[in-house]
Coordinates of C-alpha atoms in Angstrom, one line a residue:
M1 CA 18.6 72.9 108.0
T2 CA 18.1 71.1 111.3
L3 CA 14.3 71.4 110.9
F4 CA 14.7 69.8 107.4
W5 CA 16.5 66.8 108.8
I6 CA 14.0 66.3 111.5
F7 CA 11.1 66.3 109.0
S8 CA 13.0 64.0 106.6
A9 CA 13.7 61.6 109.4
A10 CA 10.0 61.6 110.4
L11 CA 8.8 61.0 106.9
T12 CA 11.3 58.2 106.4
A13 CA 10.1 56.6 109.7
L14 CA 6.5 56.9 108.5
L15 CA 7.4 55.2 105.2
A16 CA 9.2 52.4 107.0
L17 CA 6.1 51.8 109.2
V18 CA 3.9 51.6 106.1
I19 CA 6.2 48.9 104.8
V20 CA 7.1 47.0 108.0
L21 CA 3.6 46.8 109.7
P22 CA 2.1 44.6 107.0
L23 CA 5.2 42.3 107.2
I24 CA 4.9 41.9 110.9
C25 CA 1.1 41.5 111.2
G26 CA 0.5 39.9 107.9
R27 CA 2.7 36.8 108.5
A28 CA 1.1 35.9 111.9
E29 CA -2.4 36.6 110.7
S30 CA -1.8 34.6 107.5
T31 CA -0.6 31.5 109.3
Q32 CA -3.4 31.7 111.9
S33 CA -6.1 32.3 109.4
R34 CA -5.0 29.4 107.2
N35 CA -5.1 27.0 110.2
D36 CA -8.5 28.2 111.3
L37 CA -9.8 27.7 107.8
N38 CA -8.4 24.2 107.5
T39 CA -10.0 23.3 110.9
R40 CA -13.4 24.7 109.9
L41 CA -13.3 22.7 106.7
Y42 CA -12.3 19.5 108.6
R43 CA -15.2 19.8 111.0
Q44 CA -17.7 20.5 108.2
R45 CA -16.5 17.5 106.3
L46 CA -16.9 15.4 109.5
R47 CA -20.5 16.5 109.8
E48 CA -21.1 15.6 106.2
L49 CA -19.6 12.1 106.7
A50 CA -21.8 11.6 109.8
Q51 CA -24.9 12.5 107.8
D52 CA -23.9 10.2 104.9
S53 CA -23.3 7.4 107.4
E54 CA -26.7 7.8 109.0
L55 CA -28.3 7.6 105.7
G56 CA -26.4 4.4 104.9
L57 CA -24.5 5.9 102.0
L58 CA -21.0 4.9 103.4
E59 CA -19.6 1.4 103.8
D60 CA -16.4 2.3 105.6
D61 CA -16.8 5.7 107.3
E62 CA -14.0 5.1 109.8
S63 CA -11.4 4.8 107.0
L64 CA -12.7 8.1 105.5
Q65 CA -12.4 9.8 108.8
R66 CA -8.8 8.7 109.2
E67 CA -8.0 10.0 105.7
L68 CA -9.7 13.3 106.6
Q69 CA -7.6 13.6 109.8
K70 CA -4.4 12.9 107.9
S71 CA -5.2 15.5 105.4
L72 CA -5.8 18.1 108.2
L73 CA -2.5 17.2 109.8
D74 CA -0.8 17.8 106.4
D75 CA -2.4 21.2 106.0
V76 CA -2.1 22.6 109.5
V77 CA 1.2 24.5 110.2
P78 CA 2.8 23.0 113.3
E79 CA 3.6 25.3 116.3
A80 CA 7.3 24.7 115.9
R81 CA 7.1 25.9 112.3
Q82 CA 5.1 29.0 113.4
A83 CA 7.8 29.7 116.0
R84 CA 10.5 29.6 113.3
D85 CA 8.4 31.9 111.1
A86 CA 8.0 34.3 114.0
G87 CA 11.7 34.2 114.6
A88 CA 12.5 35.2 111.0
G89 CA 10.1 38.2 111.2
P90 CA 12.5 40.8 112.8
L91 CA 15.1 40.0 110.2
V92 CA 12.7 40.7 107.4
W93 CA 11.3 44.0 108.7
L94 CA 14.8 45.1 109.9
S95 CA 16.1 44.6 106.4
A96 CA 13.1 46.6 105.0
V97 CA 13.8 49.5 107.3
V98 CA 17.5 49.6 106.3
L99 CA 16.5 49.4 102.6
V100 CA 14.0 52.3 103.0
V101 CA 16.6 54.5 104.8
V102 CA 19.4 53.7 102.3
L103 CA 17.1 54.4 99.3
S104 CA 15.6 57.5 100.7
Y105 CA 18.8 59.3 101.7
G106 CA 20.8 57.8 98.8
A107 CA 18.3 59.2 96.3
Y108 CA 18.3 62.6 98.0
W109 CA 22.1 62.6 98.1
Q110 CA 22.3 62.0 94.3
L111 CA 19.2 64.0 93.2
G112 CA 18.4 66.5 96.0
A113 CA 19.4 70.1 96.3
H114 CA 21.6 69.7 99.5
R115 CA 24.6 71.2 97.7
Q116 CA 22.6 74.3 96.7
V117 CA 21.2 74.5 100.2
A118 CA 24.7 74.3 101.7
E119 CA 25.9 77.0 99.4
W120 CA 22.9 79.2 100.1
Q121 CA 23.5 78.9 103.9
Q122 CA 27.2 79.7 103.4
V123 CA 26.5 82.8 101.3
S124 CA 23.7 83.9 103.7
G125 CA 26.2 84.0 106.5
Q126 CA 28.5 86.3 104.5
L127 CA 26.2 89.2 104.0
A128 CA 28.4 91.7 105.9
D129 CA 31.6 90.6 104.1
L130 CA 29.9 90.7 100.7
S131 CA 28.4 94.1 101.3
R132 CA 31.9 95.5 102.3
R133 CA 33.5 94.0 99.2
V134 CA 30.9 94.9 96.6
L135 CA 29.5 98.2 98.0
V136 CA 31.9 99.8 100.5
E137 CA 35.3 98.8 99.1
P138 CA 34.8 97.8 95.5
D139 CA 37.8 97.0 93.3
D140 CA 38.6 95.2 90.1
S141 CA 38.4 91.8 91.8
V142 CA 34.6 92.1 92.3
T143 CA 32.8 89.8 89.8
D144 CA 29.3 89.3 88.7
Q145 CA 29.2 86.2 90.9
D146 CA 30.0 88.3 93.9
V147 CA 27.1 90.6 93.1
R148 CA 24.7 87.6 92.7
E149 CA 25.8 86.1 96.0
L150 CA 25.2 89.5 97.7
M151 CA 21.7 89.5 96.2
L152 CA 21.1 86.0 97.5
A153 CA 22.3 86.9 101.0
L154 CA 20.2 90.1 100.9
R155 CA 17.1 88.3 99.8
T156 CA 17.5 85.8 102.6
R157 CA 17.7 88.6 105.2
L158 CA 14.7 90.4 103.6
H159 CA 12.8 87.2 103.8
Q160 CA 13.3 87.1 107.6
D161 CA 13.0 90.9 108.0
G162 CA 11.0 92.2 105.1
D163 CA 10.0 95.7 106.5
D164 CA 13.3 97.4 105.5
Y165 CA 12.5 99.4 102.4
R166 CA 16.2 100.3 102.1
G167 CA 17.1 96.6 101.8
W168 CA 14.5 96.2 99.0
L169 CA 15.7 99.3 97.3
L170 CA 19.3 98.0 97.4
L171 CA 18.2 94.6 96.1
G172 CA 16.4 96.3 93.2
R173 CA 19.4 98.4 92.2
L174 CA 21.7 95.4 92.3
A175 CA 19.2 93.5 90.1
L176 CA 19.2 96.4 87.6
E177 CA 23.0 96.2 87.5
M178 CA 22.7 92.5 86.7
R179 CA 20.0 93.2 84.1
D180 CA 17.5 91.0 86.1
G181 CA 14.4 93.1 85.3
E182 CA 11.8 90.9 87.1
T183 CA 13.8 90.7 90.4
A184 CA 14.3 94.4 90.2
R185 CA 10.7 95.2 89.5
D186 CA 9.4 93.0 92.4
A187 CA 12.0 94.3 94.9
L188 CA 11.4 98.0 94.0
D189 CA 7.6 97.4 94.1
K190 CA 8.0 96.3 97.7
A191 CA 10.2 99.2 98.5
L192 CA 7.6 101.6 97.1
K193 CA 4.9 100.1 99.4
L194 CA 7.1 100.3 102.5
T195 CA 8.4 103.9 102.1
D196 CA 6.7 107.2 102.9
D197 CA 9.1 109.0 100.5
P198 CA 9.0 107.3 97.1
G199 CA 11.3 109.8 95.4
A200 CA 14.3 107.5 95.7
V201 CA 12.5 104.5 94.3
L202 CA 10.4 105.8 91.4
V203 CA 13.2 106.2 88.8
P204 CA 14.9 102.8 89.3
Y205 CA 11.4 101.3 89.4
A206 CA 10.6 102.9 86.0
E207 CA 13.8 101.5 84.7
A208 CA 12.8 98.0 85.8
L209 CA 9.4 98.4 84.3
A210 CA 11.0 99.4 81.0
M211 CA 13.3 96.4 81.2
T212 CA 10.4 94.0 81.6
G213 CA 8.3 95.4 78.8
E214 CA 6.0 97.9 80.7
S215 CA 7.3 100.8 78.6
L216 CA 4.1 103.0 78.7
R217 CA 3.9 102.8 82.5
A218 CA 7.6 103.4 82.9
E219 CA 7.5 106.5 80.7
Q220 CA 4.6 108.0 82.6
I221 CA 6.5 107.5 85.9
V222 CA 9.6 109.2 84.5
R223 CA 7.6 112.1 83.0
D224 CA 5.9 112.7 86.4
V225 CA 9.3 112.7 88.2
L226 CA 10.8 115.2 85.7
R227 CA 7.7 117.4 85.9
D228 CA 8.3 117.8 89.7
H229 CA 12.1 117.5 89.6
P230 CA 13.4 118.6 86.1
D231 CA 17.1 118.4 87.2
N232 CA 16.9 114.7 88.1
L233 CA 19.8 113.3 86.1
E234 CA 19.0 109.7 86.8
A235 CA 15.5 110.3 85.4
W236 CA 16.9 111.8 82.2
S237 CA 19.3 108.9 81.8
V238 CA 16.5 106.3 82.1
Y239 CA 14.3 108.5 79.8
A240 CA 17.1 108.5 77.1
F241 CA 17.6 104.7 77.6
M242 CA 13.8 104.2 76.8
A243 CA 14.2 106.1 73.5
L244 CA 17.3 104.1 72.6
Q245 CA 15.4 100.9 73.2
Q246 CA 12.9 101.9 70.5
D247 CA 15.8 102.8 68.1
D248 CA 14.6 106.5 68.3
Y249 CA 18.1 108.0 68.1
A250 CA 16.9 111.6 67.6
L251 CA 14.8 111.5 70.8
A252 CA 17.6 109.8 72.8
M253 CA 20.0 112.6 71.6
A254 CA 17.5 115.2 72.8
R255 CA 17.2 113.7 76.2
W256 CA 21.0 113.2 76.6
Q257 CA 21.4 116.9 75.6
Q258 CA 19.1 117.8 78.5
M259 CA 21.4 115.9 80.8
L260 CA 24.5 117.8 79.5
E261 CA 22.8 121.2 80.1
R262 CA 22.3 120.2 83.7
M263 CA 25.8 118.8 84.3
A264 CA 29.2 120.5 85.0
P265 CA 31.8 119.6 82.3
D266 CA 34.0 118.1 85.0
N267 CA 31.3 115.6 85.9
P268 CA 32.7 112.1 85.4
R269 CA 29.6 111.2 83.4
Y270 CA 29.8 114.2 81.0
A271 CA 32.2 112.6 78.6
M272 CA 30.2 109.4 78.5
I273 CA 27.0 111.2 77.6
E274 CA 28.9 113.1 74.8
R275 CA 30.0 109.7 73.4
S276 CA 26.4 108.5 73.5
I277 CA 25.3 111.5 71.6
A278 CA 28.0 111.0 69.0
F279 CA 26.9 107.4 68.6
A280 CA 23.3 108.4 68.0
E281 CA 24.4 111.0 65.5
Q282 CA 26.3 108.4 63.6
Q283 CA 23.4 106.1 63.5
L284 CA 21.1 108.9 62.2
S285 CA 23.6 109.9 59.5
V286 CA 24.0 106.4 58.3
A287 CA 20.2 106.1 58.0
E288 CA 19.9 109.4 56.1
V289 CA 22.9 109.0 53.7
T290 CA 22.3 105.3 52.7
P291 CA 19.2 105.0 50.5
V292 CA 17.3 101.9 51.3
S293 CA 15.2 100.1 48.7
G294 CA 13.3 96.9 48.9
P295 CA 10.8 95.7 51.4
R296 CA 10.5 97.2 54.9
Y297 CA 8.9 95.3 57.7
E298 CA 7.8 96.8 61.0
V299 CA 8.1 93.8 63.4
E300 CA 6.4 93.8 66.8
I301 CA 8.0 91.2 69.0
N302 CA 6.8 89.7 72.3
T303 CA 7.5 86.6 74.4
S304 CA 5.1 84.0 75.8
S305 CA 4.8 83.5 79.5
S306 CA 6.7 80.2 79.3
V307 CA 9.9 81.9 78.1
P308 CA 12.3 82.2 81.1
Y309 CA 14.1 85.5 81.8
H310 CA 17.8 85.4 81.4
P311 CA 19.8 88.4 82.5
G312 CA 22.2 89.5 79.7
A313 CA 20.3 87.6 76.9
V314 CA 20.5 89.1 73.4
L315 CA 17.6 89.3 70.9
F316 CA 18.4 88.5 67.3
V317 CA 15.8 89.4 64.6
F318 CA 16.6 88.2 61.1
A319 CA 15.1 87.2 57.8
V320 CA 15.8 84.0 55.9
D321 CA 14.8 82.8 52.4
A322 CA 11.3 81.2 52.6
A323 CA 12.4 78.7 49.9
G324 CA 15.0 77.2 52.2
G325 CA 18.2 78.0 54.0
E326 CA 19.1 79.4 57.4
M327 CA 21.6 82.0 56.4
P328 CA 20.3 85.4 57.5
L329 CA 19.7 87.9 54.7
V330 CA 19.2 90.8 57.0
A331 CA 19.7 90.9 60.8
R332 CA 19.4 93.1 63.9
R333 CA 21.1 92.4 67.3
I334 CA 19.4 94.0 70.3
E335 CA 21.0 93.8 73.7
Q336 CA 19.0 93.8 76.9
P337 CA 15.6 93.7 75.1
A338 CA 12.5 94.8 76.9
F339 CA 9.3 93.2 75.6
P340 CA 7.1 94.0 73.8
L341 CA 9.2 96.0 71.4
T342 CA 8.9 97.0 67.7
I343 CA 11.8 97.3 65.3
T344 CA 12.1 97.9 61.6
L345 CA 13.9 95.4 59.4
S346 CA 15.0 96.3 55.9
N347 CA 17.8 95.8 53.4
A348 CA 19.8 98.4 55.3
D349 CA 20.4 95.6 57.8
A350 CA 21.7 93.2 55.2
M351 CA 24.6 91.0 56.2
V352 CA 26.1 91.2 52.6
P353 CA 24.9 94.3 50.6
D354 CA 24.2 92.4 47.4
N355 CA 22.6 89.5 49.2
N356 CA 19.4 91.0 50.7
M357 CA 15.7 90.4 50.8
S358 CA 15.1 92.0 47.4
S359 CA 16.9 89.1 45.8
R360 CA 14.3 86.6 47.2
E361 CA 10.6 86.2 46.3
A362 CA 9.6 85.6 49.9
V363 CA 11.2 85.6 53.3
I364 CA 10.4 84.4 56.9
I365 CA 11.3 86.6 59.8
K366 CA 12.6 85.0 63.0
A367 CA 13.2 86.4 66.4
R368 CA 15.6 84.5 68.7
I369 CA 16.5 85.0 72.3
A370 CA 20.1 83.7 73.0
P371 CA 21.2 83.8 76.7
S372 CA 24.8 83.2 75.6
G373 CA 24.8 86.2 73.3
N374 CA 25.7 83.9 70.4
V375 CA 23.0 83.4 67.7
A376 CA 24.4 80.0 66.8
D377 CA 24.3 78.7 70.4
S378 CA 20.9 77.0 71.1
T379 CA 21.5 76.5 74.8
N380 CA 18.4 77.7 76.6
A381 CA 17.5 79.7 73.4
W382 CA 13.9 80.4 72.3
E383 CA 12.6 81.4 68.9
G384 CA 9.5 82.7 67.2
R385 CA 8.8 83.2 63.5
S386 CA 6.5 84.9 61.1
G387 CA 4.6 83.4 58.2
V388 CA 5.8 83.6 54.6
L389 CA 6.2 87.2 53.6
S390 CA 6.3 88.6 50.1
T391 CA 9.2 90.9 49.3
D392 CA 7.1 92.9 46.9
E393 CA 5.5 95.1 49.6
D394 CA 6.0 96.5 53.1
S395 CA 4.1 95.1 56.0
R396 CA 3.6 95.2 59.7
I397 CA 3.8 91.8 61.4
R398 CA 3.9 90.3 64.9
V399 CA 6.3 87.6 66.1
M400 CA 5.7 85.7 69.3
I401 CA 8.8 84.0 70.8
D402 CA 7.4 80.7 72.2
T403 CA 9.4 77.8 70.9
P404 CA 12.5 76.3 72.7
L405 CA 15.4 75.4 70.4

């Protein structure tokens, strides 16, 4: 911070010099140059009068010379006046310097990031305390903000000492916990490059890749890990998560079952995996028992590079009547989406059973990212939409999310 204030003071002084120097030099030079010009014009006019007098063109050349001298006296600035002007100079440039300083630092105080910088410096100095509260002695009082502050302090230390692969690994795992896929991917990528034993990094790295849309690469990494270490429960968990992202409940069940076979019943995670399997079975039974008629759209969704990443954002995919109206006919809610992804949208996703896509001639499919988790909240939300789709036939479409709301 000290270095910042030194540089800001130097830049302000430079700006003041740019403004003050013309005020100091320009006034004196302007007065002197005007007197010199008037004197040269007076002498030139005298020579012209002398030439005209020699040619006999003037009757009273003395009178004309007196008038010319009087005109010169009126135009030339007296020394006393120049002294007064020179005396006013310091007041002018001093006022300019004060104005520059006030405007520069006043604008920074109102518009600058000094508050954020102060908070960053305060958090950076609390790395040990935050590590103890969040990692060593966690309790119910730990909030998401505490985790974010720990990540900020850790990133600051890693910026100063970036050769600690354990620090990058910790940062990546914390980012995964906060669903910040891009930060996790970048941190774990650095951890992979720094360690000689990538075993502890590969699985969370694959999870980060899946979260940021690199599903094929992520699956390949997990398959390689399970080939060499078939009892790696973390790898099986991420593997099941990838299937769940694609709404492949049968595959997710199979992978969770592989986890149960490798876990003792008294393992704290055993009951949670059983609940996950029960949820997948319920989803499959609903799909099998409920006959679905009407159009069926396979929707491939991706985001443009301009769409910012928001941890915890929710993706809503829904169809509206192409003839008008914003009320969704069918809708899907997808938490923690990883792009690109493909989902199926049909009358099974109807908001009201009797008010579905089959009751319309044509529909438009929209995909909306809502950071708040509320589809009606347009704050920082982005959307993409398809063209007009006939409800008489199934189709496969692509939707690019690229428009801010």
